[in-house]
Amino acid sequence: MRTWNVSLMLLLAMYAAQPISAEAQTSDNTFCYTTASGSYACFGTFEAAEAALRNALPASYRNVIQPKTPQPSGSSPNAQGLEKWRVDYFIPDQPPETMYPPTHTVSGWNAASNGICSASNDPLDPNGCLDGDAAAIARFEYSRSFLPQCTLNNPGFEGAYATPFSRIDAQSYQSRYGSIQYTPNNFNSTRRLRYTTQCPGWTSPTTDYNYIARR
């Protein structure tokens, strides 16, 4: 499943604290915004700079960005004795624009790429499987065919996906996509297929697992 969670940092620099004179305040106060790409523009008032900042954003962001508390930038005062401050803007968590069905991988194996499970329709994970349990069984049958000299028996499911989810991961900085992870932080407790494997020469069978990751 997917959501988007954007942290957008925008700098509004204000040479506006403790001017040494009214003339200096009138002539030297500047309000500039800087985007994450490094572009910037300066204006004579805070309101004008903020309006330009919002207009530079995609339309869907303009009315949802929120300012944080102004902070000193740490820079030395300029020649007129004015201190540089900054206001960071951010986008609070938003409802997802699109939620795709869950996609599954089995022990790091994207079974759809092997043509033995129904692929999810998630554009970010086109080889993931739509049905995790079916993918785990398919992986089990693949192991049987890959190890014909061994006997794989007693498949059974155990464990569960995280409820409601374990975490949300961003795909990249400022991406509109994210991944809702339903695999527990303790991967061994996630949904999995348990089975036994007995190969020639072994004194006893081993217990093996196909771990199912859901996101």
mmCIF file of C-alpha atoms in Angstrom:
data_model
loop_
_atom_site.group_PDB
_atom_site.id
_atom_site.type_symbol
_atom_site.label_atom_id
_atom_site.label_comp_id
_atom_site.label_asym_id
_atom_site.label_seq_id
_atom_site.Cartn_x
_atom_site.Cartn_y
_atom_site.Cartn_z
ATOM 1 C CA MET A 1 0.000 0.000 0.000
ATOM 2 C CA ARG A 2 1.196 3.463 -0.745
ATOM 3 C CA THR A 3 0.907 6.925 0.675
ATOM 4 C CA TRP A 4 2.911 10.107 0.283
ATOM 5 C CA ASN A 5 4.562 11.922 3.128
ATOM 6 C CA VAL A 6 6.545 14.964 2.013
ATOM 7 C CA SER A 7 8.858 16.979 4.209
ATOM 8 C CA LEU A 8 9.489 20.174 2.270
ATOM 9 C CA MET A 9 12.030 22.616 3.679
ATOM 10 C CA LEU A 10 11.720 26.210 2.535
ATOM 11 C CA LEU A 11 13.855 28.991 3.927
ATOM 12 C CA LEU A 12 12.527 32.452 4.595
ATOM 13 C CA ALA A 13 15.497 34.613 5.577
ATOM 14 C CA MET A 14 14.704 37.811 7.447
ATOM 15 C CA TYR A 15 17.259 40.526 8.120
ATOM 16 C CA ALA A 16 14.764 42.114 10.461
ATOM 17 C CA ALA A 17 15.869 41.897 14.078
ATOM 18 C CA GLN A 18 17.098 44.932 16.021
ATOM 19 C CA PRO A 19 17.800 47.437 13.190
ATOM 20 C CA ILE A 20 20.174 50.200 14.170
ATOM 21 C CA SER A 21 17.942 52.898 12.688
ATOM 22 C CA ALA A 22 14.635 53.428 11.002
ATOM 23 C CA GLU A 23 16.455 54.142 7.767
ATOM 24 C CA ALA A 24 18.348 50.858 8.025
ATOM 25 C CA GLN A 25 15.146 48.997 8.716
ATOM 26 C CA THR A 26 13.511 50.545 5.674
ATOM 27 C CA SER A 27 16.426 50.045 3.313
ATOM 28 C CA ASP A 28 17.991 46.808 4.529
ATOM 29 C CA ASN A 29 15.208 44.492 5.632
ATOM 30 C CA THR A 30 14.891 41.721 3.066
ATOM 31 C CA PHE A 31 12.693 38.651 3.012
ATOM 32 C CA CYS A 32 13.921 35.823 0.819
ATOM 33 C CA TYR A 33 12.709 32.308 0.225
ATOM 34 C CA THR A 34 14.912 29.409 -0.794
ATOM 35 C CA THR A 35 13.637 26.095 -2.127
ATOM 36 C CA ALA A 36 15.300 22.709 -1.731
ATOM 37 C CA SER A 37 16.654 23.055 -5.282
ATOM 38 C CA GLY A 38 18.573 26.174 -4.248
ATOM 39 C CA SER A 39 16.565 28.799 -6.116
ATOM 40 C CA TYR A 40 15.638 31.951 -4.209
ATOM 41 C CA ALA A 41 13.937 35.314 -4.516
ATOM 42 C CA CYS A 42 13.824 38.342 -2.213
ATOM 43 C CA PHE A 43 11.075 40.833 -1.401
ATOM 44 C CA GLY A 44 10.467 43.878 0.732
ATOM 45 C CA THR A 45 7.838 42.320 3.016
ATOM 46 C CA PHE A 46 7.305 38.968 4.687
ATOM 47 C CA GLU A 47 3.833 38.699 3.171
ATOM 48 C CA ALA A 48 5.148 39.172 -0.373
ATOM 49 C CA ALA A 49 7.907 36.595 0.133
ATOM 50 C CA GLU A 50 5.513 34.034 1.568
ATOM 51 C CA ALA A 51 3.006 34.595 -1.238
ATOM 52 C CA ALA A 52 5.743 34.065 -3.825
ATOM 53 C CA LEU A 53 6.938 30.985 -1.981
ATOM 54 C CA ARG A 54 3.461 29.441 -2.088
ATOM 55 C CA ASN A 55 2.933 30.362 -5.743
ATOM 56 C CA ALA A 56 6.194 28.626 -6.651
ATOM 57 C CA LEU A 57 4.867 25.313 -5.326
ATOM 58 C CA PRO A 58 2.608 22.805 -7.089
ATOM 59 C CA ALA A 59 -1.022 23.808 -6.620
ATOM 60 C CA SER A 60 -1.739 20.851 -4.326
ATOM 61 C CA TYR A 61 0.940 22.058 -1.857
ATOM 62 C CA ARG A 62 0.171 25.773 -1.675
ATOM 63 C CA ASN A 63 -2.590 25.711 0.900
ATOM 64 C CA VAL A 64 -1.264 22.871 3.062
ATOM 65 C CA ILE A 65 2.266 24.036 3.874
ATOM 66 C CA GLN A 66 2.643 25.299 7.420
ATOM 67 C CA PRO A 67 5.368 27.493 8.946
ATOM 68 C CA LYS A 68 7.435 26.389 11.897
ATOM 69 C CA THR A 69 8.530 28.797 14.641
ATOM 70 C CA PRO A 70 11.072 31.389 13.395
ATOM 71 C CA GLN A 71 14.622 30.590 14.471
ATOM 72 C CA PRO A 72 17.927 32.499 14.326
ATOM 73 C CA SER A 73 19.946 31.191 11.410
ATOM 74 C CA GLY A 74 23.233 31.315 13.293
ATOM 75 C CA SER A 75 24.758 33.764 10.815
ATOM 76 C CA SER A 76 26.578 36.881 12.017
ATOM 77 C CA PRO A 77 24.679 40.201 11.846
ATOM 78 C CA ASN A 78 25.106 42.093 8.612
ATOM 79 C CA ALA A 79 26.836 45.467 8.249
ATOM 80 C CA GLN A 80 23.713 47.272 9.508
ATOM 81 C CA GLY A 81 23.571 45.070 12.625
ATOM 82 C CA LEU A 82 20.573 43.078 11.439
ATOM 83 C CA GLU A 83 20.324 39.435 12.409
ATOM 84 C CA LYS A 84 19.329 36.733 9.931
ATOM 85 C CA TRP A 85 16.373 34.547 10.927
ATOM 86 C CA ARG A 86 14.692 31.655 9.148
ATOM 87 C CA VAL A 87 11.259 30.085 8.978
ATOM 88 C CA ASP A 88 11.056 26.485 7.796
ATOM 89 C CA TYR A 89 7.873 25.359 6.083
ATOM 90 C CA PHE A 90 6.643 21.804 6.013
ATOM 91 C CA ILE A 91 3.732 19.757 4.695
ATOM 92 C CA PRO A 92 1.848 17.902 7.447
ATOM 93 C CA ASP A 93 0.907 14.294 6.789
ATOM 94 C CA GLN A 94 -1.834 14.140 4.190
ATOM 95 C CA PRO A 95 -4.329 11.433 3.216
ATOM 96 C CA PRO A 96 -2.957 9.340 0.352
ATOM 97 C CA GLU A 97 -4.011 10.334 -3.132
ATOM 98 C CA THR A 98 -4.008 6.690 -4.265
ATOM 99 C CA MET A 99 -3.891 3.462 -2.274
ATOM 100 C CA TYR A 100 -2.784 0.414 -4.244
ATOM 101 C CA PRO A 101 -3.581 -3.139 -3.100
ATOM 102 C CA PRO A 102 -0.920 -4.704 -0.860
ATOM 103 C CA THR A 103 2.074 -6.158 -2.653
ATOM 104 C CA HIS A 104 4.081 -9.113 -1.336
ATOM 105 C CA THR A 105 7.534 -10.559 -1.666
ATOM 106 C CA VAL A 106 8.580 -13.967 -0.330
ATOM 107 C CA SER A 107 12.009 -14.189 1.320
ATOM 108 C CA GLY A 108 13.142 -11.358 -0.949
ATOM 109 C CA TRP A 109 11.800 -13.126 -4.035
ATOM 110 C CA ASN A 110 9.481 -11.262 -6.404
ATOM 111 C CA ALA A 111 7.590 -14.277 -7.676
ATOM 112 C CA ALA A 112 5.669 -12.357 -10.332
ATOM 113 C CA SER A 113 8.892 -11.983 -12.293
ATOM 114 C CA ASN A 114 8.932 -15.792 -12.560
ATOM 115 C CA GLY A 115 5.332 -15.924 -13.736
ATOM 116 C CA ILE A 116 4.033 -18.037 -10.867
ATOM 117 C CA CYS A 117 1.879 -15.554 -8.993
ATOM 118 C CA SER A 118 -0.588 -12.815 -9.834
ATOM 119 C CA ALA A 119 1.231 -9.509 -9.887
ATOM 120 C CA SER A 120 0.044 -6.533 -7.877
ATOM 121 C CA ASN A 121 -0.899 -3.431 -9.848
ATOM 122 C CA ASP A 122 1.444 -1.225 -7.839
ATOM 123 C CA PRO A 123 3.532 0.745 -10.382
ATOM 124 C CA LEU A 124 6.405 0.960 -7.889
ATOM 125 C CA ASP A 125 6.585 -2.814 -7.398
ATOM 126 C CA PRO A 126 5.313 -4.432 -10.611
ATOM 127 C CA ASN A 127 6.906 -7.796 -9.763
ATOM 128 C CA GLY A 128 5.365 -8.034 -6.305
ATOM 129 C CA CYS A 129 2.626 -10.580 -5.720
ATOM 130 C CA LEU A 130 -0.977 -9.709 -5.035
ATOM 131 C CA ASP A 131 -1.584 -12.705 -2.712
ATOM 132 C CA GLY A 132 1.133 -13.348 -0.146
ATOM 133 C CA ASP A 133 0.008 -16.823 0.883
ATOM 134 C CA ALA A 134 -0.293 -17.967 -2.732
ATOM 135 C CA ALA A 135 3.180 -16.576 -3.419
ATOM 136 C CA ALA A 136 4.631 -18.477 -0.445
ATOM 137 C CA ILE A 137 3.086 -21.737 -1.685
ATOM 138 C CA ALA A 138 4.401 -21.011 -5.186
ATOM 139 C CA ARG A 139 7.860 -20.470 -3.716
ATOM 140 C CA PHE A 140 7.519 -23.761 -1.831
ATOM 141 C CA GLU A 141 6.584 -25.629 -5.020
ATOM 142 C CA TYR A 142 9.454 -23.965 -6.853
ATOM 143 C CA SER A 143 11.854 -25.233 -4.171
ATOM 144 C CA ARG A 144 10.441 -28.729 -4.626
ATOM 145 C CA SER A 145 11.137 -28.613 -8.347
ATOM 146 C CA PHE A 146 14.559 -27.049 -7.819
ATOM 147 C CA LEU A 147 15.570 -29.743 -5.290
ATOM 148 C CA PRO A 148 14.133 -32.947 -6.759
ATOM 149 C CA GLN A 149 16.543 -35.047 -4.712
ATOM 150 C CA CYS A 150 15.033 -33.706 -1.468
ATOM 151 C CA THR A 151 11.643 -34.124 0.164
ATOM 152 C CA LEU A 152 9.780 -30.982 1.218
ATOM 153 C CA ASN A 153 6.768 -31.712 3.429
ATOM 154 C CA ASN A 154 4.229 -30.366 5.923
ATOM 155 C CA PRO A 155 3.753 -26.781 4.706
ATOM 156 C CA GLY A 156 1.793 -24.625 7.130
ATOM 157 C CA PHE A 157 1.361 -20.918 7.801
ATOM 158 C CA GLU A 158 2.205 -19.123 11.035
ATOM 159 C CA GLY A 159 2.812 -15.575 12.222
ATOM 160 C CA ALA A 160 0.991 -12.418 11.161
ATOM 161 C CA TYR A 161 1.547 -9.079 9.499
ATOM 162 C CA ALA A 162 1.961 -6.005 11.686
ATOM 163 C CA THR A 163 -1.313 -4.393 12.731
ATOM 164 C CA PRO A 164 -2.103 -1.748 11.699
ATOM 165 C CA PHE A 165 1.396 -1.343 10.209
ATOM 166 C CA SER A 166 4.985 -1.230 11.374
ATOM 167 C CA ARG A 167 6.186 1.945 9.667
ATOM 168 C CA ILE A 168 5.869 4.277 6.681
ATOM 169 C CA ASP A 169 8.903 4.732 4.481
ATOM 170 C CA ALA A 170 9.473 7.501 1.956
ATOM 171 C CA GLN A 171 10.747 6.427 -1.439
ATOM 172 C CA SER A 172 13.015 9.437 -1.814
ATOM 173 C CA TYR A 173 13.295 13.026 -0.636
ATOM 174 C CA GLN A 174 10.264 15.054 -1.748
ATOM 175 C CA SER A 175 8.760 12.015 -3.479
ATOM 176 C CA ARG A 176 4.994 11.784 -3.716
ATOM 177 C CA TYR A 177 5.234 8.061 -2.989
ATOM 178 C CA GLY A 178 5.787 6.109 0.178
ATOM 179 C CA SER A 179 5.535 2.544 1.382
ATOM 180 C CA ILE A 180 3.350 1.376 4.269
ATOM 181 C CA GLN A 181 5.193 -1.584 5.725
ATOM 182 C CA TYR A 182 3.092 -4.350 7.285
ATOM 183 C CA THR A 183 6.138 -6.490 7.985
ATOM 184 C CA PRO A 184 6.979 -6.349 11.729
ATOM 185 C CA ASN A 185 10.252 -4.813 12.782
ATOM 186 C CA ASN A 186 11.094 -8.301 14.086
ATOM 187 C CA PHE A 187 11.020 -9.968 10.685
ATOM 188 C CA ASN A 188 10.875 -13.467 12.195
ATOM 189 C CA SER A 189 7.385 -12.753 13.543
ATOM 190 C CA THR A 190 5.875 -11.836 10.175
ATOM 191 C CA ARG A 191 3.570 -14.087 8.185
ATOM 192 C CA ARG A 192 5.511 -17.119 6.945
ATOM 193 C CA LEU A 193 5.214 -20.586 5.508
ATOM 194 C CA ARG A 194 6.906 -23.297 7.593
ATOM 195 C CA TYR A 195 7.934 -26.631 6.058
ATOM 196 C CA THR A 196 10.437 -29.447 6.535
ATOM 197 C CA THR A 197 13.241 -30.394 4.178
ATOM 198 C CA GLN A 198 14.916 -33.807 4.082
ATOM 199 C CA CYS A 199 17.773 -34.425 1.659
ATOM 200 C CA PRO A 200 19.845 -37.567 1.053
ATOM 201 C CA GLY A 201 22.559 -38.060 3.639
ATOM 202 C CA TRP A 202 20.894 -35.891 6.276
ATOM 203 C CA THR A 203 20.365 -37.497 9.664
ATOM 204 C CA SER A 204 17.137 -35.518 10.246
ATOM 205 C CA PRO A 205 14.980 -32.993 8.371
ATOM 206 C CA THR A 206 15.410 -29.252 8.811
ATOM 207 C CA THR A 207 12.650 -26.707 9.388
ATOM 208 C CA ASP A 208 12.639 -23.992 6.748
ATOM 209 C CA TYR A 209 10.534 -20.869 6.191
ATOM 210 C CA ASN A 210 9.269 -18.704 3.375
ATOM 211 C CA TYR A 211 8.919 -15.260 4.942
ATOM 212 C CA ILE A 212 6.224 -13.011 3.459
ATOM 213 C CA ALA A 213 6.757 -9.246 3.430
ATOM 214 C CA ARG A 214 3.691 -7.064 2.847
ATOM 215 C CA ARG A 215 3.667 -3.391 1.947
#
